[in-house]
Coordinates of C-alpha atoms and ligand atoms in Angstrom, one line a residue:
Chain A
X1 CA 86.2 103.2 80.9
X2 CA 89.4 105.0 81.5
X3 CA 90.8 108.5 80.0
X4 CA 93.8 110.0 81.1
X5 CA 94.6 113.5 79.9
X6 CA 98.3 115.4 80.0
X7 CA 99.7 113.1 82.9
X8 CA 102.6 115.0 84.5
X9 CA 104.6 113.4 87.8
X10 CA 108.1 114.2 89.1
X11 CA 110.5 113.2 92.1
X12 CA 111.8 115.3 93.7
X13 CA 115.1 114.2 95.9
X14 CA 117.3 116.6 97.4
X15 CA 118.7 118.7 94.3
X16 CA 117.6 115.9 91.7
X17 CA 114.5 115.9 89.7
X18 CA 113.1 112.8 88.1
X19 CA 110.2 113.6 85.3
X20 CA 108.8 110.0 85.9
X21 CA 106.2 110.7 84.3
X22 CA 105.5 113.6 80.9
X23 CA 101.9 114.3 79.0
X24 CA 100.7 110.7 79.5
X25 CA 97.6 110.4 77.0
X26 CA 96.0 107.3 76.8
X27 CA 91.8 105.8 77.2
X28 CA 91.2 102.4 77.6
X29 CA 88.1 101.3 76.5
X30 CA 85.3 98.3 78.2
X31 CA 86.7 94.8 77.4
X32 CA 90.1 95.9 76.2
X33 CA 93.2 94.6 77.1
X34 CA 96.0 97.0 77.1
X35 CA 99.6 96.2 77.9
X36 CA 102.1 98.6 78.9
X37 CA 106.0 98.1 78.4
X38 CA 109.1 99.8 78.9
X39 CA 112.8 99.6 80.3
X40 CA 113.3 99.3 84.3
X41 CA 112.9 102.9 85.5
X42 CA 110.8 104.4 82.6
X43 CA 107.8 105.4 84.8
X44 CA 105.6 101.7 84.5
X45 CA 104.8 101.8 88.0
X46 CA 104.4 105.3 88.9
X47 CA 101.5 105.6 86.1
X48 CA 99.7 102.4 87.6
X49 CA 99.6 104.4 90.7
X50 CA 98.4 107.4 89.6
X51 CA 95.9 105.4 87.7
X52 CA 94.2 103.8 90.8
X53 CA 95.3 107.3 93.2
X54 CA 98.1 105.9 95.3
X55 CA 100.3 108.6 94.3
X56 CA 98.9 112.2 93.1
X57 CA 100.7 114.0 89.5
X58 CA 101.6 116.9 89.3
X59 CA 99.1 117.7 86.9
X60 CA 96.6 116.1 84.4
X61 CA 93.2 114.3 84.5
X62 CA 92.4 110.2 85.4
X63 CA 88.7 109.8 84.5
X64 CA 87.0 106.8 84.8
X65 CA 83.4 106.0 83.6
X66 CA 83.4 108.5 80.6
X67 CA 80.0 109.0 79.0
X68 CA 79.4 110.0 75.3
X69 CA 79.8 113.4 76.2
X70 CA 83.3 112.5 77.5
X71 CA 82.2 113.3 81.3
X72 CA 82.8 111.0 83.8
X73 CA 85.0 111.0 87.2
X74 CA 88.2 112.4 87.8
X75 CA 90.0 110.2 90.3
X76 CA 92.3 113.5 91.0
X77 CA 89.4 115.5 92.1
X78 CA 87.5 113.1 94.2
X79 CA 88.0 113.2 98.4
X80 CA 90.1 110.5 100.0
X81 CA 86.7 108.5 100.6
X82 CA 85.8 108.5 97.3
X83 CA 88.8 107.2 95.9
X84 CA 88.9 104.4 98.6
X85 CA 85.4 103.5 97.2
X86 CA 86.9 103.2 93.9
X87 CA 89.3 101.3 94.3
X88 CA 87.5 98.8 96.7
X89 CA 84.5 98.3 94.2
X90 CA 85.4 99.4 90.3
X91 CA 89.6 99.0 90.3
X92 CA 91.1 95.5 90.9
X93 CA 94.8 96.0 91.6
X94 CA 97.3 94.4 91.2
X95 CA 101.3 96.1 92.8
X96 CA 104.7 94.6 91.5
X97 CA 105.2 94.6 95.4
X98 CA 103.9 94.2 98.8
X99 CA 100.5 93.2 98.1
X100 CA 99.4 90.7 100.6
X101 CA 99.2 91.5 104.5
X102 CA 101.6 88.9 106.3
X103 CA 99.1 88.6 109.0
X104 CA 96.3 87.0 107.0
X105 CA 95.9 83.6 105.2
X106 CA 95.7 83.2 101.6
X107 CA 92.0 83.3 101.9
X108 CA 91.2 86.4 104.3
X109 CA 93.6 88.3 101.7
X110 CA 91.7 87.5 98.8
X111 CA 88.5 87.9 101.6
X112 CA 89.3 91.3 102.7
X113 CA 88.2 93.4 99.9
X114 CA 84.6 91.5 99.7
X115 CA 84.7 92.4 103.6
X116 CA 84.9 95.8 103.6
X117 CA 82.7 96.2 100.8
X118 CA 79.8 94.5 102.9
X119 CA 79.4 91.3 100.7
X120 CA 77.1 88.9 102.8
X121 CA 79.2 86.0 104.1
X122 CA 77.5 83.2 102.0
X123 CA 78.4 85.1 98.5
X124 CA 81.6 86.0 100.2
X125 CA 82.7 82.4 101.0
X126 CA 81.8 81.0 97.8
X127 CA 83.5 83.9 95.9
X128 CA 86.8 83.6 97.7
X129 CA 86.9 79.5 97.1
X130 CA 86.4 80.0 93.4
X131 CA 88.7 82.4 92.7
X132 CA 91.6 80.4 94.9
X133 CA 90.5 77.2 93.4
X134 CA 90.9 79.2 89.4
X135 CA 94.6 80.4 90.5
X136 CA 95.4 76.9 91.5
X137 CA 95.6 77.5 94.9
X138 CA 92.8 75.4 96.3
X139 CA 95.0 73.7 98.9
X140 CA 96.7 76.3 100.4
X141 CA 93.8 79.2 101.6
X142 CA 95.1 78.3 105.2
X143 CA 98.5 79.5 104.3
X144 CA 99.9 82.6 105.4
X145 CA 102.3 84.6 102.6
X146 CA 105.3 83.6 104.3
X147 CA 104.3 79.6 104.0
X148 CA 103.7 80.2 100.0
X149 CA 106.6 80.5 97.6
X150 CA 106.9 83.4 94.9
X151 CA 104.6 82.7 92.3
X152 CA 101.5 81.2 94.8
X153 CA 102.0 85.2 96.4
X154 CA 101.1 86.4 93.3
X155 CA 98.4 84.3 92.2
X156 CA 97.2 85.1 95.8
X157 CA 96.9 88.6 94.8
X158 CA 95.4 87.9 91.2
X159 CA 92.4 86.5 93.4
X160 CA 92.4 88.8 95.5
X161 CA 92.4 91.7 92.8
X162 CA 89.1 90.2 91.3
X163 CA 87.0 89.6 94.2
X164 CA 84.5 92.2 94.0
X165 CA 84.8 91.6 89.9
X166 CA 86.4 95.6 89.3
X167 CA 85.3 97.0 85.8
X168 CA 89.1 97.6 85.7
X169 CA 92.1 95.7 86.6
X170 CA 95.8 98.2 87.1
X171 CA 98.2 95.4 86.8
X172 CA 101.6 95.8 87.2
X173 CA 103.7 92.8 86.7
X174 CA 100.7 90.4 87.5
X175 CA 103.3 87.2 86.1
X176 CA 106.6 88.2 87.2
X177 CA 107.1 85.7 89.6
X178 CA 105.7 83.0 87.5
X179 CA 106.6 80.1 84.9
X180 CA 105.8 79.9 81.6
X181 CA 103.0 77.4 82.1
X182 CA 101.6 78.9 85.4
X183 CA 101.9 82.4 83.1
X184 CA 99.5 80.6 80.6
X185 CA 97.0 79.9 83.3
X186 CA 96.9 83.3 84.6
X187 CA 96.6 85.0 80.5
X188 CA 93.4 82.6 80.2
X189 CA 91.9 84.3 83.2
X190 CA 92.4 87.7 82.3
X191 CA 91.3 86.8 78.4
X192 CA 88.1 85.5 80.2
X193 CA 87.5 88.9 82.4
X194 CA 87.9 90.6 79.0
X195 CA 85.4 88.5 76.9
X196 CA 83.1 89.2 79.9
X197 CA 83.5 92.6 79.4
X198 CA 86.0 93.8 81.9
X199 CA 89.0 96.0 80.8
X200 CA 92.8 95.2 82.5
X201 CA 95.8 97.6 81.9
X202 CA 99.0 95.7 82.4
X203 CA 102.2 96.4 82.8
X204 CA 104.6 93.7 81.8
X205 CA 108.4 92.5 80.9
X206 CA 107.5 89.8 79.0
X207 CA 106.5 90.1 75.2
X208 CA 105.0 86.9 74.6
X209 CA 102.2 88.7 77.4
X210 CA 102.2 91.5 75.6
X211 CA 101.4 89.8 72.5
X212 CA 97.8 88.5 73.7
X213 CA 96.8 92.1 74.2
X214 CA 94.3 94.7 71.9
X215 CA 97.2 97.0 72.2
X216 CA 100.6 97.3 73.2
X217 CA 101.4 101.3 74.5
X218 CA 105.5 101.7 74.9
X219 CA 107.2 104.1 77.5
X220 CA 110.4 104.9 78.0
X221 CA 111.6 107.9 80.5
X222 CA 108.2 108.9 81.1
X223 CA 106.7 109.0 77.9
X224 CA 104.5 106.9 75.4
X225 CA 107.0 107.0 72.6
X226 CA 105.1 104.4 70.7
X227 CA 101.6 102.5 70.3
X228 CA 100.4 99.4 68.4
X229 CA 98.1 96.6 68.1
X230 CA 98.9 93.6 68.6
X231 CA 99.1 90.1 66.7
X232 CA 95.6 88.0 67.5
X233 CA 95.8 85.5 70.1
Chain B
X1 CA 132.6 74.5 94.6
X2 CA 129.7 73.3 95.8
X3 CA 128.6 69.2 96.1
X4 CA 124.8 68.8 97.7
X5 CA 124.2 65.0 98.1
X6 CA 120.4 64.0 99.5
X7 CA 118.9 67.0 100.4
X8 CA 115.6 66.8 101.4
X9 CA 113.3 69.2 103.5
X10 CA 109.8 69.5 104.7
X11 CA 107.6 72.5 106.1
X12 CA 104.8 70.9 108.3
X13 CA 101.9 73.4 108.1
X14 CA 99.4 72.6 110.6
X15 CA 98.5 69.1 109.8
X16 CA 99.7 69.3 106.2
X17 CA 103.3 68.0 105.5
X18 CA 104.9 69.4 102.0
X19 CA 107.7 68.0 100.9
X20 CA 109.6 70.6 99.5
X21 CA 112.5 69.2 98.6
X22 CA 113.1 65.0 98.2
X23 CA 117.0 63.7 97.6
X24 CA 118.2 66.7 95.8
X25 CA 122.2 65.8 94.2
X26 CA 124.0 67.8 92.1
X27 CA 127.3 69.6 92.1
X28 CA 128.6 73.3 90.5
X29 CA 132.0 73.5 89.0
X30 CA 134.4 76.7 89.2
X31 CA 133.2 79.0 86.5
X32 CA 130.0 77.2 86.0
X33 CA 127.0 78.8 85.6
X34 CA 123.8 76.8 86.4
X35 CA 120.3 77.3 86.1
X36 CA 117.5 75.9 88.2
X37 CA 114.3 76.2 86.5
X38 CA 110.5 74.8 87.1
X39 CA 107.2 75.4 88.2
X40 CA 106.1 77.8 91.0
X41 CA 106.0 75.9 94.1
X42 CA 108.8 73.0 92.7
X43 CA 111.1 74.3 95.7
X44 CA 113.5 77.2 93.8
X45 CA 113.2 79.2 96.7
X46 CA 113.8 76.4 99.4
X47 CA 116.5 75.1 97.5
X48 CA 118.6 78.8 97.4
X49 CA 117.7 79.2 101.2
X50 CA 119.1 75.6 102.0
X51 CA 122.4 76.1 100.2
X52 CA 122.8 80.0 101.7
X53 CA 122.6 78.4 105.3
X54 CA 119.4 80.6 105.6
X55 CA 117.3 77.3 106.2
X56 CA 118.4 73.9 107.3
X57 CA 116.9 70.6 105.4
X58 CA 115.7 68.2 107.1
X59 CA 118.6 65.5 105.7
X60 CA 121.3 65.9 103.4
X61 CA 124.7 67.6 103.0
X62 CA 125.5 71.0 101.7
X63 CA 129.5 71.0 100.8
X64 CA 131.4 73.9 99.9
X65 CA 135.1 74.3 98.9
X66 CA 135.3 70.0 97.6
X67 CA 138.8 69.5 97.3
X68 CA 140.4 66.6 94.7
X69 CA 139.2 64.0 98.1
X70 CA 136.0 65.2 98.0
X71 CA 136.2 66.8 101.1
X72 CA 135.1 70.5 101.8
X73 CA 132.8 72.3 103.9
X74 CA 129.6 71.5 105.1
X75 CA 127.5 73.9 105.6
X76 CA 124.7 72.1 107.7
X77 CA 127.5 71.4 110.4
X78 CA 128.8 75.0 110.9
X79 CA 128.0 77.3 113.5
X80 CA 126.1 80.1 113.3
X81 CA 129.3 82.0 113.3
X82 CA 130.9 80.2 110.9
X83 CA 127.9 80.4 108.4
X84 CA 127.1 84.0 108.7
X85 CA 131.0 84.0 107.4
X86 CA 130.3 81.7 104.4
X87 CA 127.8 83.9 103.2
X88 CA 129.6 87.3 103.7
X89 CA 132.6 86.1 101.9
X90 CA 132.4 83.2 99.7
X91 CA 128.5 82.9 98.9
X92 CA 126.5 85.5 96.8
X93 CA 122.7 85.9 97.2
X94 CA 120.0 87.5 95.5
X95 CA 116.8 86.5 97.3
X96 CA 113.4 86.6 95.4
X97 CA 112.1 89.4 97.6
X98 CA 112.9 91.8 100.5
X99 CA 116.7 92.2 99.8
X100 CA 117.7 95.9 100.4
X101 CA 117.5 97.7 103.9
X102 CA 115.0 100.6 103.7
X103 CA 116.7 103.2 105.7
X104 CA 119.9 102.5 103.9
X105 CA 120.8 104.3 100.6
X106 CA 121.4 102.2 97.6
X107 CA 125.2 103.3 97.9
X108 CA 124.8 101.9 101.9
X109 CA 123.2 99.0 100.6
X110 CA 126.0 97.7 98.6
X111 CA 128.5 98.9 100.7
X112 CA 127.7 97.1 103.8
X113 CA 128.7 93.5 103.5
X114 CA 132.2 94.8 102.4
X115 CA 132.0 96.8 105.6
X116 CA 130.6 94.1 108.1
X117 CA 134.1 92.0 106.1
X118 CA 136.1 95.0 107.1
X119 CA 137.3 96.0 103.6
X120 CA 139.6 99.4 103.6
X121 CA 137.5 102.4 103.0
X122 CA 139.0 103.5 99.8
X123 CA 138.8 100.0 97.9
X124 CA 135.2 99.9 99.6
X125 CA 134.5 102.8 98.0
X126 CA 135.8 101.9 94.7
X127 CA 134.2 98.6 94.7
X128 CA 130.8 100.4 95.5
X129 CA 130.6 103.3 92.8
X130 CA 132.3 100.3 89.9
X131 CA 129.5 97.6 90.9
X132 CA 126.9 100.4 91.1
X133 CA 128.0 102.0 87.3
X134 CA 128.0 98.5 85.9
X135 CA 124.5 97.8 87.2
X136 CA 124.1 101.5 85.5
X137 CA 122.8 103.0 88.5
X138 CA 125.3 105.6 89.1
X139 CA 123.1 107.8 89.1
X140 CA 121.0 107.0 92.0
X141 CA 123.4 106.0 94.5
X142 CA 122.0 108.2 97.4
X143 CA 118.5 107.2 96.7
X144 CA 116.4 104.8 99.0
X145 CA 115.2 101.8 98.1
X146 CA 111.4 103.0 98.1
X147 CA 112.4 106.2 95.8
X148 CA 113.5 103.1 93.1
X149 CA 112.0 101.4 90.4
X150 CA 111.8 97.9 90.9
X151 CA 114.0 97.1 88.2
X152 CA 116.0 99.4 89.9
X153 CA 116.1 97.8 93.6
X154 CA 116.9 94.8 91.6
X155 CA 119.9 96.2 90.4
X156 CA 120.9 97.1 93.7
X157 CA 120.9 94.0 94.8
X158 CA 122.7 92.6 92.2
X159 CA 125.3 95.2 92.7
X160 CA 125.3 94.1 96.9
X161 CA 125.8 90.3 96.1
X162 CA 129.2 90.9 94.3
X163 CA 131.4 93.6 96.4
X164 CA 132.6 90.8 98.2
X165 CA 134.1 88.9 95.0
X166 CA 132.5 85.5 95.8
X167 CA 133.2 82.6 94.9
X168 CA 129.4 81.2 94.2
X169 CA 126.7 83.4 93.5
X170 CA 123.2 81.9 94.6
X171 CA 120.5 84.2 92.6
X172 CA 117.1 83.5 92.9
X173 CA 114.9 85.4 89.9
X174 CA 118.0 88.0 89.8
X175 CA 116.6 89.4 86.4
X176 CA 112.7 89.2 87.2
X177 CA 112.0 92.8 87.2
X178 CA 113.9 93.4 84.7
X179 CA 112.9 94.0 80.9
X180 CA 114.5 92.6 77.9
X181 CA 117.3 95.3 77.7
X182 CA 118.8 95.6 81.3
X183 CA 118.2 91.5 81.5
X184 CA 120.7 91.3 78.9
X185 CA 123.4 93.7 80.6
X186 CA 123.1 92.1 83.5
X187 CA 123.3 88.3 82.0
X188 CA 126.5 90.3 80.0
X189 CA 128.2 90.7 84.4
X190 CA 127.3 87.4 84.9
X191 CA 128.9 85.5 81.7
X192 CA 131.8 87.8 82.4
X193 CA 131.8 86.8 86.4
X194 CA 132.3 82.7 84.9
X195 CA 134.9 84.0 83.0
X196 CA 136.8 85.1 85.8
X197 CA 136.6 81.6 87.4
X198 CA 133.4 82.1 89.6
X199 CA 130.2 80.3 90.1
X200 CA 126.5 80.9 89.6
X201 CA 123.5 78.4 90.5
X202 CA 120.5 81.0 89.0
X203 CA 116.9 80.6 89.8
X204 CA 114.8 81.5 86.2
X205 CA 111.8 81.7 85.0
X206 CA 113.0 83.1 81.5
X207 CA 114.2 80.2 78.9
X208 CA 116.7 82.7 77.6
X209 CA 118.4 83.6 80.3
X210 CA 118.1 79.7 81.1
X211 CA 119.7 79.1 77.9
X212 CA 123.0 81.2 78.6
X213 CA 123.8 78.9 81.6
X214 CA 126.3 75.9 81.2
X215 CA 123.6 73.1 82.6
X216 CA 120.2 73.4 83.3
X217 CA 118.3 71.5 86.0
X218 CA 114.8 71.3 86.2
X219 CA 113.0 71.2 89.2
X220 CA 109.4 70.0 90.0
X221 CA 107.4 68.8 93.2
X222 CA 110.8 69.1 95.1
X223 CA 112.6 66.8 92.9
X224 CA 115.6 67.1 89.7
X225 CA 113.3 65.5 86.5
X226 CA 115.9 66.4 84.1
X227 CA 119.3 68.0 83.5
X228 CA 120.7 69.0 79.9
X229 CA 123.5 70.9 79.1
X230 CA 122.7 74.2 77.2
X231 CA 123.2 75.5 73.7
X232 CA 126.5 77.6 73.4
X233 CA 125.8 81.5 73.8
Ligands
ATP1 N1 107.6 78.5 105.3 C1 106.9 77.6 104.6 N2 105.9 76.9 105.2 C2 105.1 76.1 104.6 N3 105.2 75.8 103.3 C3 106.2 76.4 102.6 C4 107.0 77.4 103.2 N4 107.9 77.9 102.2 C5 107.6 77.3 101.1 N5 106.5 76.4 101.3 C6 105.9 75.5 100.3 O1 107.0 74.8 99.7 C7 106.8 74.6 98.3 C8 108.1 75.2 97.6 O2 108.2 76.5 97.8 P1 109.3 77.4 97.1 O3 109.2 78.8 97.6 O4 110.6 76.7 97.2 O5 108.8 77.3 95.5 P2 109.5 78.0 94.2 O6 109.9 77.0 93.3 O7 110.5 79.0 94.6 O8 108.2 78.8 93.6 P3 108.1 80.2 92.9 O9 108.5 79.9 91.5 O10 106.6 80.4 92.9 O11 108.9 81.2 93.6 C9 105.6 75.4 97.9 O12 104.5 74.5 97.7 C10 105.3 76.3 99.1 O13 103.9 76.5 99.3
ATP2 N1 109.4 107.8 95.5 C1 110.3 108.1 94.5 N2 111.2 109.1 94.7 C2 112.1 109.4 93.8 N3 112.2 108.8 92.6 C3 111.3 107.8 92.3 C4 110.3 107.4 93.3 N4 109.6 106.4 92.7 C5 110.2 106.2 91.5 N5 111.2 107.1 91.2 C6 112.0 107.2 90.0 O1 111.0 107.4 88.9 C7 111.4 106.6 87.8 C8 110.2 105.7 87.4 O2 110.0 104.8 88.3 P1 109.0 103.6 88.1 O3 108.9 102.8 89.4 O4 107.7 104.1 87.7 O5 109.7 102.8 87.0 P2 109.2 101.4 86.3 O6 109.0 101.6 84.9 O7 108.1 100.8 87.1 O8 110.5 100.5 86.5 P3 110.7 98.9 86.7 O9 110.4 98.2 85.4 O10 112.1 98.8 87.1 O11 109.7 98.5 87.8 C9 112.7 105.9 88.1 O12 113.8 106.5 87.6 C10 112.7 105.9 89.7 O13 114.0 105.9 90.1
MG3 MG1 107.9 99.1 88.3
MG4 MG1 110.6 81.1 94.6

C-alpha cells in the first residue's frame, strides 16, 4: 500500500540546519497497523507530512499502490492536482494540530471531504451521521470547534479523516487529547478499519496504543533506529 | 491559595443548555500539587478557564490568596484590570491549545509576560535563557512557533507560564504532546516548583502523571465524583 525509499528532509533556519528527517525506509502493507514513536522533536510529524505531500523532502520516494513488480505512484512526482486527489479519496488524515475549520460545524467538517469529492447528498448525509454517531458525537454535529472541548475536536477529525473510507489513514497523535476510556473507543475503530482491510500509520506517545499495533517502528533524530512487532491485542 | 466554593456554569448553544460545570468546591494548599482528571467533555477545560478569569461561571466564587479568616480574592469580582494582573503575576497557565504568538520567537514568547510585568532586562533575560534550558530548548530559542515540534511548542509554553514565579500554576494537558521521556523532565520542574512552596491544579489525561500529584479529583458531566489522595512518588 505504502513504500517509502531513502527519505531525506531538513530545515533550514538562518545558519542552523535541522536533518529532521535521514534515509527513512519503511512499506506498510493492506490491513496493517503500524505505529510510529519517538521523543518530542525526532521528526514524527515531518514524516506524516511528507507521507500525505504537505511538505516536499529533500530527496527519496513515497509510493503508494505498489504492484508485484514494486510499481506504483510516487506522491513526490505527481502535480499538485494529483496529490489533492490523493489525499481527498485514498489518504485519511489525521494532523496533531489545526484540523478543523472554525467556520464549520462538527458535521460540514467531517462533510467537507465527501463534498468535494462529489458524493451524492443522500450517501453523504447518512455517511456523515454514522461516523459522528461511532465517535460519540451524535449530539453535537451543530457545534462549531470552538463550542466542543479537546477531546470532541479530535474525535471530530477522526470522522472526518474516514469519510470517503481512505485505503490509508496518516495519523499523528489521533488520541492525544483523549482519556483512557474515550482512547479505547477510538483503538476499536481503527482495529475495525484494519480487519476491513484498511491500513493506518500512527504516530503516538502513548505505549499502551502502540501495543495494539502489527508493528511498532522507533525514531529518534530523524531516524528509524529500531523496529518490532508487537504483543497481540 | 486558591478556595472555589459552588461554581457552576452553562454554555447555551442554540436551544441546547450544557451544564458544564454544577457546584464545583474544592481548595489548593501552598505547595500542593493537584490533578483534575476525567472524561473528554467532563468540563477540564471550563474549569481552568473559570479559575484564570478567562471565563466567568454562571454562580460561584473563585478565591485567591485565603488568608487564616478565609478571606482573599475573588476573582469573579475584579475588574478587568485587576484580573489581567492576577494572571500576569500570581496565576500560571498552560491552555490546551493556541498558547504561543506566531510572529513571536520562542525566546519572545517566554519573555513577554515578564515584560508586559516590567521585569529589568538583565534578570528578564536570565530568567528567559534558564526556563528555556530547563525545558531543554536552548537550542531553539530564535525559532517560531510553526518551525517547532509540537512537543516542542509545548515546552515553550511551559517555559512562558513560569518567568513570572507564580504562585499557582493552572495547566491544562501541560505534558500532552509530550512522550514518555520529556513528560518525565518536565513532571521532574513541576515536583521541584511544590518544593519551593508553589501550587499546581494540572489537567491529565496520563494516570502517571496523575499519580505524582498530592490529590486527585475526578471530574465527570461537570461534577467532582471522587477525590483520593495519591501514592507517594
Ligand atoms: N463555548 C462553548 N459553547 C458550548 N459548549 C461548550 C463550549 N465549550 C465547551 N462546551 C461544552 O462543555 C463541555 C465541557 O467542555 P470542556 O472543554 O470543559 O471539556 P474537557 O473536560 O476539557 O474535555 P477534553 O478532555 O475533551 O478536553 C463539553 O460537553 C463541551 O462540548
Ligand atoms: N518548519 C520548520 N522549520 C524549522 N525546523 C522545523 C520545522 N518543523 C519542524 N522542525 C524541526 O524538525 C524537528 C522534527 O520536528 P517534528 O515536528 O517532525 O517532530 P515530532 O517528532 O513530531 O515532535 P513532537 O513529538 O514534539 O510532535 C524538530 O527538531 C523541529 O524543531
Ligand atoms: Mg509532532
Ligand atoms: Mg479540555
Amino acid at each position: 500500500v505504502l513504500k517509502v525509499n531513502n527519505l531525506n528532509k531538513s530545515y533550514i533556519t538562518g545558519n542552523i540546519t535541522i536533518q529532521a528527517l535521514e534515509d527513512i525506509n519503511l512499506e506498510i502493507r493492506k490491513g496493517e497497523l503500524v505505529a510510529i514513536v519517538g521523543p518530542s522533536g525526532s521528526g514524527k510529524t515531518t514524516l506524516i507530512n511528507c507521507l500525505g505531500a504537505l511538505d516536499f523532502p529533500d530527496a527519496g520516494q513515497v509510493i503508494y499502490n505498489v504492484n508485484n513488480n514494486g510499481e506504483g505512484h510516487d506522491i513526490t512526482e505527481m502535480k499538485n492536482q494529483e496529490q489533492k486527489n490523493m489525499r481527498l479519496k485514498k489518504i485519511g488524515l489525521i494532523f496533531q494540530f489545526y484540523n478543523l475549520f472554525p467556520v464549520l460545524t462538527a458535521y460540514e467538517n467531517v462533510e467537507l471531504p465527501a463534498l468535494i469529492a462529489k458524493i451524492k447528498p443522500k450517501s453523504r448525509k447518512n455517511k456523515v451521521e454514522e461516523l459522528l454517531k461511532l465517535v460519540g458525537l451524535g449530539e453535537r454535529i451543530e457545534h462549531y470547534p470552538t463550542q466542543l472541548s479537546g477531546g470532541e475536536q479530535q474525535r471530530v477529525t477522526i470522522a472526518r479523516s474516514l469519510v470517503n473510507d481512505p485505503l490509508i489513514l496518516l495519523a499523528d497523535e489521533p488520541t492525544g487529547e483523549l482519556d483512557t476510556e474515550t482512547t479505547l473507543q477510538i483503538m476499536k475503530i481503527f482495529l475495525q478499519l484494519k480487519d476491513n482491510g484498511h491500513s493506518i500509520l500512527m504516530v503516538t506517545h502513548n505505549d499502551r496504543i502502540a501495543q495494539a499495533a502489527d508493528r511498532i517502528l522507533t525514531l529518534t533524530d530523524g531516524k528509524i533506529i529500531a523496529e518490532r512487532k508487537a504483543g497481540k491485542h
